[in-house]
XYZ file of C-alpha atoms in Angstrom:
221
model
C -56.853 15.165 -12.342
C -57.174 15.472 -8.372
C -54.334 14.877 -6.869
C -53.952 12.590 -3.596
C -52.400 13.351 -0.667
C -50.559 11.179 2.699
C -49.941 13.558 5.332
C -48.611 11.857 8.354
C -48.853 14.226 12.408
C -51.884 16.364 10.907
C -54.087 16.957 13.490
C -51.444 20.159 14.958
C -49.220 22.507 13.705
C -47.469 22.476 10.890
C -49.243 19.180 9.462
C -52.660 20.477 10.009
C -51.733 23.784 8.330
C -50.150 21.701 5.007
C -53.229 19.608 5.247
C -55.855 22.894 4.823
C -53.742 24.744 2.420
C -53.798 21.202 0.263
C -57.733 21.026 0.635
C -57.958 25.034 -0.364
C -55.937 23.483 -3.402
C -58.137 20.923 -4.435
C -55.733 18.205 -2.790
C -57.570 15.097 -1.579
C -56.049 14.563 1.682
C -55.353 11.587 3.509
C -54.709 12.609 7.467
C -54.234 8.904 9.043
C -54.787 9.389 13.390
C -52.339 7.347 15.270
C -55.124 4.868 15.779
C -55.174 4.543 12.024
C -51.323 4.306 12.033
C -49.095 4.446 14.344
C -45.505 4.846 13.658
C -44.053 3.030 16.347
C -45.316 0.051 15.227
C -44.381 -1.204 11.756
C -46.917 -3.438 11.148
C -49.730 -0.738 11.788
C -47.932 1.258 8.774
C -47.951 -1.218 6.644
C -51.274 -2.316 7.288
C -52.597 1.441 6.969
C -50.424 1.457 3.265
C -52.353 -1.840 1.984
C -55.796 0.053 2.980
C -55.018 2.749 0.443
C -57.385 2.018 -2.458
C -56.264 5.100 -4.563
C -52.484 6.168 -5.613
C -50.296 8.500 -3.341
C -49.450 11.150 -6.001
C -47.527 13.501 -2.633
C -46.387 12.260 -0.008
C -45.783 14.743 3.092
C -43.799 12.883 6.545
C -44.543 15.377 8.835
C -44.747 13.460 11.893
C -42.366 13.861 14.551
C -41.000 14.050 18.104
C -38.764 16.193 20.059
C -37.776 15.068 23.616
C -34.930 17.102 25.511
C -32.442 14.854 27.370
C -29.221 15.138 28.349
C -26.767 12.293 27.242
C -26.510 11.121 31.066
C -30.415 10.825 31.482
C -31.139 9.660 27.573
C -33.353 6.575 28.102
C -33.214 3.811 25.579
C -36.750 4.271 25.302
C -36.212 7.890 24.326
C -33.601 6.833 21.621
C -35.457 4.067 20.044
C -38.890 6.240 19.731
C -36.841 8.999 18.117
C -35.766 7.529 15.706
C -38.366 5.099 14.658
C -41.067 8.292 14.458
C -38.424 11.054 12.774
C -36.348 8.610 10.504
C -37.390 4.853 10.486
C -41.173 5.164 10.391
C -40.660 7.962 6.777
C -38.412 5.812 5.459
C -40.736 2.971 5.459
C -43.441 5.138 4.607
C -41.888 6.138 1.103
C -40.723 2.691 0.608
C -44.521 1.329 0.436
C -45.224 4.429 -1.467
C -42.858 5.085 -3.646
C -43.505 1.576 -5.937
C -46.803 3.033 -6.961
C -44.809 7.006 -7.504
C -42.167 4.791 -9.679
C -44.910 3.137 -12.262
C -46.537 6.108 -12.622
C -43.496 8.390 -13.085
C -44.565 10.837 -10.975
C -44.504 11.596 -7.041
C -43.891 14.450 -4.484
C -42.309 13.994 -1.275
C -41.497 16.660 1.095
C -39.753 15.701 4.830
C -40.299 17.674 7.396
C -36.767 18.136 8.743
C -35.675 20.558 11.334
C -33.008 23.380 11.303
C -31.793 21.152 14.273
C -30.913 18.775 11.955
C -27.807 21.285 10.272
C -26.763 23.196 13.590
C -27.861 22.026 17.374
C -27.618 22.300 20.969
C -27.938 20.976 24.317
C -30.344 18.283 25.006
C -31.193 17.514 21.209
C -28.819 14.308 20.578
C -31.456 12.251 19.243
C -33.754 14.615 17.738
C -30.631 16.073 15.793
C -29.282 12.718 14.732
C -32.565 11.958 13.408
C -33.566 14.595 11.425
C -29.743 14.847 10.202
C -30.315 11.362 8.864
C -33.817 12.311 7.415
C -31.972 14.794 5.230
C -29.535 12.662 4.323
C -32.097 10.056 3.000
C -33.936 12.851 1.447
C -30.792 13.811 -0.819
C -30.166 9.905 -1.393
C -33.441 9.394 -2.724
C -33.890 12.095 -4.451
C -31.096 10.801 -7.220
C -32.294 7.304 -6.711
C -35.806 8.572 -7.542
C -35.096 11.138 -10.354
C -35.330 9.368 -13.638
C -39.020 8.805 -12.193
C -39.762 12.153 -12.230
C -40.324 11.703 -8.338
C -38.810 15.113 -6.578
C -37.961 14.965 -2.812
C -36.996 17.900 -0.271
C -36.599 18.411 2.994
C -37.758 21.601 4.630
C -36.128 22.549 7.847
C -38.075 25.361 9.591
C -36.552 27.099 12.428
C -38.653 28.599 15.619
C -42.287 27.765 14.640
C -45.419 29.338 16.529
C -46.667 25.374 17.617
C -47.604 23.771 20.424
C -44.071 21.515 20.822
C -42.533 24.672 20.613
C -44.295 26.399 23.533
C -43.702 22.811 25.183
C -40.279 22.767 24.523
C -39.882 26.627 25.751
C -40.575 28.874 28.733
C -42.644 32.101 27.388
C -39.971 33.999 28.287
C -37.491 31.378 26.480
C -39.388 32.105 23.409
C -39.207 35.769 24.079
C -35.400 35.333 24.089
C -35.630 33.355 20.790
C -37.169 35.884 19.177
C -34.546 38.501 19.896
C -32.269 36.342 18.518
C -33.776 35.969 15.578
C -33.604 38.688 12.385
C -37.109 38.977 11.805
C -37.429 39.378 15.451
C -40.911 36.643 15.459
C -41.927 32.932 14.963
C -42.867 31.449 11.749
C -46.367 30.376 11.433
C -47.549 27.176 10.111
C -49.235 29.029 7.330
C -46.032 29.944 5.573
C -44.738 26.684 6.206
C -47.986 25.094 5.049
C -47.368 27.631 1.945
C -43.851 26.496 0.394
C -44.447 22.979 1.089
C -47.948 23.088 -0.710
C -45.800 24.802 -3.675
C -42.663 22.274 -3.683
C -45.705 19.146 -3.931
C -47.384 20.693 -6.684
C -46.313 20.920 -10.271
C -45.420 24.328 -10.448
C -42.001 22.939 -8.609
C -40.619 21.241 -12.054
C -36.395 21.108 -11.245
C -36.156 21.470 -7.167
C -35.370 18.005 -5.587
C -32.926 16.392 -3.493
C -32.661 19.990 -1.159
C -32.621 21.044 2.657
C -34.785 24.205 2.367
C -34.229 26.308 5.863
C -37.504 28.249 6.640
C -36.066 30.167 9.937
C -36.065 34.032 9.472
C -32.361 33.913 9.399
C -31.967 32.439 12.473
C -28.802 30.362 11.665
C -26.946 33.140 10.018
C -26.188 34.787 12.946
């Protein structure tokens, strides 16, 4: 049976590249805009969950934001939009989700965390607290949601070939990062796209409640 998709952030980057390697799978995808739901406001998700007529069998939160600030300039508004789109907004997400995963006994999840959210550095308070938390809430659930057969991961890619990243980073910033890291390149959203595609489908059988780092070896060093 066709399997259904929710892929939240799909129209870029990693989330667009997860949400063409699904359809080359045979996934039916569901790509919401931000018109459709935006996850700064809580009653827009849960007005885009109760429009769902058929059952969420994977569930990808992919959706996030990065905004440098240092502690002295971090603006409430900063900290409150942080985590509502990287933590708050997935959590309530899988919570409307997750009843119809639980009655079914079956469901895929997959969080798209950062590497940021297991090592860090200047300017990333929020964006680091979040994503630490989304892991934590990824490992939580994942025993909560096990006797379901409901498996949950976080993957946690490093340096990524994306427009935030070339936002975030001067081009010779990024030509610095690559130096630095073992593979001496980027990761592309395709090989992102490619494990995440294989943790949601049912060739992944025992692999839940994980952190998966996709960063060349970046945080070895």
């Amino acid at each position: 049976m066709k399997k259904t998709a929710l892929i939240t952030g799909a129209s870029r980057g990693i989330g667009l590249a997860i949400s063409e390697r699904f359809r080359r799978a045979g996934v039916k995808v569901l790509a919401p805009t931000r018109k459709e739901m935006d996850l700064l406001l809580n009653e827009s998700i849960d007005e885009y969950l109760l429009t769902l007529k058929a059952p969420v069998d994977i569930l990808i939160n992919n959706a996030g934001i990065n905004i440098l600030a240092g502690i002295a300039e971090l603006s409430d508004g900063v900290m409150q939009d942080t985590m509502q789109t990287n933590l708050l907004a997935p959590l309530r997400i899988v919570r409307g989700i997750a009843k119809g995963m639980i009655k079914r006994k079956y469901g895929r999840i997959i969080n798209i965390s950062s590497i940021w959210g297991e090592i860090t550095k200047p300017k990333r308070v929020t964006y680091s607290m979040s994503k630490a938390a989304l892991n934590a809430m990824t490992r939580t659930l994942a025993v909560e949601l096990a006797p379901y057969n409901i498996l949950i991961n976080s993957v946690a890619p490093g340096y990524v070939n994306t427009e935030l990243t070339r936002k975030n980073n001067s081009v010779k910033e990024i030509s610095a990062i690559k130096s630095g890291i073992p593979l001496k390149r980027l990761a592309e959203p395709e090989e992102i796209a490619e494990f995440v595609e294989f943790l949601a489908s049912n060739r992944n059988t025992y692999i839940t409640g994980q952190v998966i780092i996709i960063d060349g070896g970046f945080i070895c060093l």
